[in-house]
Coordinates of C-alpha atoms and ligand atoms in Angstrom, one line a residue:
M6 CA 85.4 155.6 91.4
S7 CA 84.0 152.3 90.3
A8 CA 83.8 149.3 92.7
P9 CA 86.6 146.8 92.2
P10 CA 85.5 143.7 90.2
T11 CA 84.3 140.9 92.5
Q12 CA 86.4 137.8 92.4
P13 CA 84.5 134.5 92.1
R14 CA 85.3 132.5 95.3
D15 CA 86.6 129.0 94.6
R16 CA 84.2 126.2 95.6
A17 CA 85.9 123.9 98.2
A18 CA 85.1 121.2 100.7
V19 CA 84.9 122.5 104.2
L20 CA 85.3 120.3 107.3
C21 CA 82.3 120.7 109.5
G22 CA 82.1 117.6 111.7
L23 CA 84.6 115.3 113.4
A24 CA 84.5 112.2 115.6
G25 CA 86.3 109.1 116.6
W26 CA 85.3 105.8 118.1
L27 CA 87.4 103.1 119.8
P28 CA 86.2 99.6 120.7
P29 CA 86.1 99.3 124.5
R30 CA 88.7 96.5 124.9
V31 CA 92.1 98.0 125.8
V32 CA 95.2 95.9 125.3
T33 CA 98.2 97.0 127.3
N34 CA 101.8 96.4 126.5
E35 CA 101.9 94.2 129.7
E36 CA 99.1 92.0 128.3
L37 CA 101.1 91.5 125.1
A38 CA 104.3 90.8 127.0
G39 CA 102.4 88.0 128.8
R40 CA 102.1 86.0 125.6
L41 CA 104.9 87.4 123.4
D42 CA 108.7 87.7 123.8
T43 CA 108.5 91.5 124.3
S44 CA 108.3 94.0 127.1
D45 CA 106.6 97.3 127.9
T46 CA 110.0 98.9 128.0
W47 CA 110.9 97.7 124.5
I48 CA 107.6 98.7 123.0
R49 CA 107.6 102.2 124.5
A50 CA 111.3 102.8 123.6
R51 CA 110.9 101.7 120.0
T52 CA 107.4 102.9 119.2
G53 CA 106.1 105.2 121.9
I54 CA 103.0 103.0 122.2
G55 CA 101.6 102.2 125.6
R56 CA 98.3 100.5 124.8
R57 CA 95.8 100.0 121.9
H58 CA 92.2 99.0 121.5
F59 CA 91.0 95.7 119.9
A60 CA 87.6 94.9 118.4
E61 CA 85.8 92.0 120.1
P62 CA 85.6 88.7 118.2
G63 CA 82.8 89.1 115.6
Q64 CA 83.1 92.9 115.5
A65 CA 83.9 94.0 112.0
T66 CA 85.3 97.2 110.5
S67 CA 81.8 98.4 109.5
D68 CA 80.7 98.2 113.2
L69 CA 83.4 100.7 114.2
A70 CA 82.8 102.9 111.1
V71 CA 79.1 103.2 111.9
A72 CA 79.8 104.3 115.4
A73 CA 82.3 106.9 114.3
G74 CA 80.1 108.0 111.4
R75 CA 77.1 108.5 113.6
R76 CA 79.1 110.7 116.0
A77 CA 80.6 112.7 113.2
L78 CA 77.1 113.4 111.7
R79 CA 76.0 114.5 115.2
S80 CA 79.0 116.8 115.4
A81 CA 78.1 118.4 112.1
G82 CA 74.4 118.6 113.0
M83 CA 73.5 116.7 109.9
D84 CA 71.3 113.7 109.3
E85 CA 71.7 113.4 105.5
V86 CA 74.7 113.4 103.1
D87 CA 75.1 112.8 99.4
A88 CA 78.0 110.5 99.6
V89 CA 79.7 108.1 102.1
V90 CA 83.3 107.2 101.6
V91 CA 85.0 104.6 103.7
T92 CA 88.7 104.1 103.6
T93 CA 90.1 100.9 105.0
T94 CA 92.6 98.0 104.6
T95 CA 90.3 95.6 106.5
P96 CA 86.9 95.8 104.7
D97 CA 84.2 93.5 106.0
R98 CA 84.5 91.5 102.8
S99 CA 86.6 91.6 99.6
C100 CA 83.2 92.1 97.8
P101 CA 81.1 94.3 98.1
A102 CA 82.6 97.5 99.4
T103 CA 82.0 98.4 103.1
A104 CA 80.7 101.9 102.5
P105 CA 77.2 101.0 101.2
L106 CA 76.5 98.8 104.3
V107 CA 77.8 101.6 106.6
A108 CA 75.6 104.2 104.7
D109 CA 72.5 101.9 105.1
R110 CA 73.1 101.4 108.8
L111 CA 73.4 105.1 109.3
G112 CA 70.1 105.7 107.6
L113 CA 71.8 107.1 104.5
T114 CA 70.5 104.5 102.0
G115 CA 70.5 106.1 98.5
A116 CA 73.7 108.1 99.0
A117 CA 76.6 107.3 96.8
A118 CA 78.9 105.0 98.7
F119 CA 82.3 103.5 97.9
D120 CA 85.6 102.5 99.5
V121 CA 89.1 104.0 99.1
S122 CA 92.1 101.7 99.5
A123 CA 95.4 103.3 100.2
V124 CA 96.5 101.5 103.4
C125 CA 97.7 103.9 106.1
T126 CA 97.5 106.9 103.6
G127 CA 93.8 106.1 103.2
F128 CA 92.4 109.0 105.1
V129 CA 94.4 111.6 103.0
Y130 CA 93.4 109.9 99.8
G131 CA 89.8 109.7 101.0
L132 CA 89.9 113.4 101.9
A133 CA 91.1 114.2 98.4
S134 CA 88.3 112.0 96.9
A135 CA 85.6 113.6 99.0
A136 CA 86.9 117.1 98.3
G137 CA 86.9 116.2 94.6
L138 CA 83.2 115.1 94.7
I139 CA 82.3 118.4 96.2
A140 CA 84.5 120.5 93.9
A141 CA 83.0 118.7 90.9
H142 CA 79.4 119.4 92.1
V143 CA 78.8 115.7 92.5
A144 CA 78.0 116.1 96.2
E145 CA 77.2 119.0 98.6
R146 CA 77.9 116.9 101.8
V147 CA 80.2 113.9 102.2
L148 CA 80.8 111.7 105.2
L149 CA 84.3 110.3 105.1
I150 CA 85.2 107.5 107.5
G151 CA 88.6 105.9 108.1
A152 CA 88.2 102.6 109.9
D153 CA 90.4 99.6 110.4
T154 CA 90.5 96.4 112.5
Y155 CA 94.1 95.4 112.1
S156 CA 93.6 92.9 114.9
T157 CA 91.8 90.7 112.3
I158 CA 94.8 90.5 110.0
V159 CA 97.9 90.7 112.2
D160 CA 99.3 87.4 113.4
P161 CA 98.9 87.6 117.2
L162 CA 102.2 85.7 117.5
D163 CA 104.1 88.1 115.3
R164 CA 105.7 90.2 118.0
T165 CA 106.9 93.0 115.6
N166 CA 103.5 93.8 114.1
A167 CA 101.2 92.7 117.0
I168 CA 102.6 95.4 119.3
I169 CA 102.1 98.3 116.7
F170 CA 98.6 98.0 115.5
G171 CA 95.2 98.8 117.1
D172 CA 91.6 99.1 115.9
G173 CA 89.5 102.2 115.6
A174 CA 87.5 104.5 113.4
G175 CA 87.6 108.3 112.8
A176 CA 85.2 110.3 110.7
V177 CA 84.8 113.8 109.2
V178 CA 81.9 115.5 107.5
L179 CA 82.6 117.8 104.6
R180 CA 80.2 120.4 103.1
A181 CA 80.4 122.6 100.1
G182 CA 81.9 126.0 100.9
H183 CA 84.7 128.3 99.8
S184 CA 88.4 128.0 99.7
D185 CA 88.9 131.0 102.0
E186 CA 86.7 129.7 104.8
P187 CA 88.2 128.0 107.9
G188 CA 87.9 124.3 107.5
A189 CA 88.5 124.4 103.7
V190 CA 90.7 121.5 102.7
G191 CA 93.6 121.8 100.2
H192 CA 96.2 122.0 98.9
F193 CA 97.0 118.3 98.5
D194 CA 100.0 116.3 97.5
L195 CA 99.5 112.6 96.7
G196 CA 101.9 110.0 95.4
S197 CA 102.8 106.3 95.1
D198 CA 105.5 103.8 94.3
G199 CA 104.2 100.3 93.5
A200 CA 107.8 99.0 93.3
G201 CA 107.5 98.9 97.1
E202 CA 104.5 96.5 97.0
E203 CA 106.2 93.8 99.0
L204 CA 107.2 96.0 101.9
I205 CA 103.7 96.0 103.3
M206 CA 101.2 93.3 102.2
V207 CA 98.6 90.6 102.9
A208 CA 99.7 88.0 100.3
A209 CA 96.6 85.9 99.8
G210 CA 92.9 86.5 99.2
G211 CA 93.2 88.6 96.1
S212 CA 93.4 87.7 92.4
R213 CA 97.2 87.1 92.6
Q214 CA 96.9 84.3 95.2
R215 CA 93.3 83.2 95.4
S216 CA 92.0 81.5 98.5
A217 CA 89.4 79.8 96.4
S218 CA 91.8 78.0 94.1
G219 CA 93.6 75.8 96.7
P220 CA 95.1 75.7 100.2
V221 CA 96.8 78.9 101.2
A222 CA 99.5 79.0 104.0
P223 CA 97.9 80.6 107.0
Q224 CA 100.7 83.2 107.2
D225 CA 99.8 84.5 103.7
H226 CA 96.5 85.7 105.1
H227 CA 98.3 87.7 107.7
F228 CA 99.6 91.3 107.5
A229 CA 103.4 91.3 106.7
M230 CA 105.7 94.3 106.9
R231 CA 109.4 94.8 106.5
G232 CA 109.6 97.3 109.4
K233 CA 113.0 98.7 109.1
E234 CA 112.7 99.6 105.4
V235 CA 109.2 100.9 105.9
Y236 CA 110.4 103.1 108.8
R237 CA 113.0 104.8 106.5
H238 CA 110.4 105.3 103.7
A239 CA 107.9 106.7 106.2
V240 CA 110.2 109.4 107.4
T241 CA 111.5 110.5 104.0
R242 CA 108.1 110.2 102.1
M243 CA 106.1 112.1 104.7
T244 CA 108.7 114.8 105.0
A245 CA 109.0 115.3 101.2
S246 CA 105.2 115.2 100.8
A247 CA 104.7 117.8 103.5
R248 CA 107.2 120.0 101.9
A249 CA 105.6 119.6 98.4
T250 CA 102.3 120.6 99.9
L251 CA 103.7 123.7 101.5
T252 CA 105.3 124.7 98.1
L253 CA 102.0 124.1 96.3
A254 CA 100.2 126.4 98.8
D255 CA 103.0 128.9 98.8
R256 CA 103.5 128.5 102.5
K257 CA 106.6 128.1 104.7
V258 CA 107.2 125.7 107.6
D259 CA 106.8 128.6 110.0
D260 CA 103.2 129.0 108.8
I261 CA 102.3 125.6 110.2
D262 CA 100.7 125.6 113.7
R263 CA 100.0 121.9 114.0
I264 CA 101.3 118.8 112.1
V265 CA 99.2 115.7 112.3
P266 CA 101.0 112.8 110.8
H267 CA 99.8 109.2 110.4
Q268 CA 100.4 107.8 113.9
A269 CA 102.8 105.0 112.8
N270 CA 105.5 105.2 115.5
L271 CA 106.4 108.1 117.8
R272 CA 110.1 108.0 116.6
I273 CA 108.9 108.4 113.0
L274 CA 106.6 111.3 113.9
R275 CA 109.4 113.1 115.8
S276 CA 111.8 112.6 112.9
V277 CA 109.3 114.0 110.4
A278 CA 108.7 117.1 112.6
E279 CA 112.5 117.5 113.2
D280 CA 113.4 117.1 109.5
L281 CA 110.8 119.7 108.6
G282 CA 112.2 122.1 111.3
L283 CA 108.9 122.1 113.3
P284 CA 109.2 122.3 117.1
S285 CA 107.9 119.2 118.9
E286 CA 105.1 121.3 120.6
R287 CA 103.4 121.5 117.2
L288 CA 103.3 117.8 116.7
V289 CA 99.9 116.2 117.4
T290 CA 100.1 112.6 118.6
N291 CA 97.9 110.1 120.3
V292 CA 100.0 107.0 119.4
E293 CA 100.7 106.3 123.0
S294 CA 97.1 105.4 123.7
V295 CA 95.9 103.9 120.4
G296 CA 98.9 102.6 118.5
N297 CA 98.8 102.5 114.7
T298 CA 95.1 102.5 113.6
G299 CA 95.7 102.6 109.8
A300 CA 93.2 104.7 108.0
A301 CA 91.6 105.8 111.3
S302 CA 94.8 107.3 112.7
I303 CA 94.7 110.9 111.4
P304 CA 90.9 111.5 112.2
L305 CA 91.3 109.8 115.6
A306 CA 94.3 112.1 116.4
L307 CA 92.3 115.1 115.3
A308 CA 89.3 114.1 117.3
D309 CA 91.4 113.5 120.4
A310 CA 93.2 116.9 120.0
A311 CA 89.9 118.8 119.3
A312 CA 88.3 117.2 122.4
R313 CA 91.3 118.0 124.6
N314 CA 91.4 121.6 123.1
T315 CA 95.0 121.2 121.9
I316 CA 94.0 122.2 118.4
H317 CA 92.3 125.6 118.0
A318 CA 90.2 127.4 115.4
G319 CA 92.2 129.4 113.0
E320 CA 95.4 127.3 113.3
R321 CA 97.0 126.1 110.1
V322 CA 97.1 122.3 110.2
L323 CA 99.2 120.0 108.0
L324 CA 98.2 116.4 107.6
T325 CA 100.7 113.9 106.3
A326 CA 100.6 110.1 105.8
F327 CA 102.5 107.2 104.5
G328 CA 101.4 103.6 104.0
G329 CA 101.5 100.4 102.0
G330 CA 101.5 100.6 98.2
L331 CA 103.7 102.4 98.7
T332 CA 101.5 105.5 99.1
W333 CA 101.9 108.9 100.6
G334 CA 100.0 112.1 100.8
S335 CA 99.5 115.4 102.6
C336 CA 96.9 118.1 103.0
L337 CA 96.7 121.6 104.4
L338 CA 93.7 123.2 106.1
T339 CA 92.9 126.0 108.5
W340 CA 91.2 124.5 111.6
P341 CA 87.5 125.4 111.8
A342 CA 85.4 126.2 114.9
L343 CA 83.6 122.9 115.5
A344 CA 80.9 122.1 118.0
R345 CA 82.6 120.2 120.9
T346 CA 83.7 116.8 119.9
D347 CA 83.8 113.9 122.4
R348 CA 87.1 112.2 123.0
P349 CA 87.2 108.9 121.2
H350 CA 87.9 107.2 124.6
D351 CA 85.0 108.8 126.4
N352 CA 81.8 106.9 126.9
P353 CA 83.2 103.8 125.2
H354 CA 79.7 102.3 125.1
D355 CA 78.2 105.3 123.5
T356 CA 77.9 104.4 119.9
G357 CA 76.2 107.6 119.0
G358 CA 72.6 107.0 120.0
T359 CA 71.8 103.4 119.2
Q360 CA 72.7 99.9 120.4
E361 CA 75.2 99.4 117.6
P362 CA 77.7 98.0 117.1
Ligands
UT7_467 O1 101.5 102.2 109.0 C1 102.4 102.0 108.0 C2 103.7 102.4 108.3 N1 104.3 101.6 109.3 C3 105.4 102.0 110.0 O2 105.8 103.1 109.8 C4 106.1 101.0 110.9 C5 107.6 101.2 110.6 N2 108.5 100.4 111.4 C6 108.6 100.5 112.7 O3 107.9 101.2 113.4 C7 109.8 99.7 113.4 O4 110.6 99.2 112.4 C8 109.3 98.6 114.2 C9 108.6 99.1 115.5 C10 108.4 97.6 113.4 C11 110.6 97.8 114.7 O5 111.4 98.6 115.4 P1 113.0 98.6 115.0 O6 113.6 99.6 115.9 O7 113.1 98.9 113.5 O8 113.5 97.2 115.4 P2 114.1 96.1 114.5 O9 113.1 95.5 113.5 O10 115.4 96.6 113.9 O11 114.5 95.0 115.5 C12 115.5 95.2 116.5 C13 115.6 94.0 117.4 C14 115.6 92.7 116.6 O12 116.4 91.8 117.4 P3 118.0 91.5 116.9 O13 117.9 91.0 115.5 O14 118.6 92.9 117.0 O15 118.4 90.5 117.9 C15 114.2 92.2 116.7 O16 114.1 90.8 116.6 O17 114.4 94.0 118.2 C16 113.8 92.7 118.0 N3 112.3 92.9 118.1 C17 111.7 92.9 119.3 N4 112.1 92.8 120.6 C18 111.2 92.9 121.6 C19 111.4 93.1 117.1 N5 110.2 93.2 117.6 C20 110.3 93.1 119.0 C21 109.4 93.2 120.1 N6 109.9 93.1 121.3 N7 108.1 93.4 119.9

């Protein structure tokens, strides 16, 4: 009897390192209620958020990204990669991208480095971009960092947005491997609807409303969101995208052990899990302690869950996100056995081995 023909195994990006980093300054609901017309009770009831972290004045997104990136490289046991992808809505500058600076500060000068901009869907878009680099043999190892400092663009007197957002960074390392290995990322579903541009925006500072060409009203530099409409889109888009991903992968909802949605608002996360028919025990959330951290939110939730041992090797994990654009996206993976990851809250002054940031 002849041996069965060997099937070529598909090349795929495999998650092999994970970390998060939060700036030390904790801002409680009580602190916000001291200067805004709000209360801990309102914030907890409407969002599930209890506190968040803010960068110090002068601390930029790259500072957080470097700290998370260094920890993720350490988690992967790597000191070199071929590409660094940073996904953020709050880059250090509108030009150049933040990724080359982050790569340089991590000792990765020479690696390909670029930013991905998809607001709160940034991490899933970044994951697809990084996986594409690996699938196309452009890179063997990619460091992907989601980092945001919303405290730099949210109006501190805007009680609706000031209570939701926090700062932070989360990072993963991906290596070339095979689609049947634990940690292999995919399938993906990505989508957008630019007709919803005005639901989430910073009006000024781009080519449409240039700061350089005349005075700009201060509020146009601030983050603006039509919360109620965004809320509805977030639930329907994340649910539909999660379902589309399951269909692509020929999986059922029952096959999902953990759902890790973008940490927008606990009520949104619970609605998505409920609409999908997933029991609440399978929902991974850290929104109570960090708020909405934009592109950092999914990797921070993963790092927190991994460090607390609430996500386990072999479990099938569904990531789903929604954000400005409008954009949305989802991704499936089987959780790999990772070296122990530190909680993003632990050792707040540990930036991964140097004095930075
Ligand atoms: O990351 C991208 C995705 N982002 C999101 O998914 C965020 C989506 N939106 C939300 O999470 C929610 O819409 C918010 C948390 C922003 C607001 O919650 P809501 O339950 O939709 O409240 P609302 O906007 O309908 O406001 C209800 C009331 C209003 O007062 P009136 O008009 O009923 O008298 C608001 O003025 O609550 C008032 N309000 C507040 N009260 C106390 C709004 N913000 C606050 C506040 N404290 N911070």
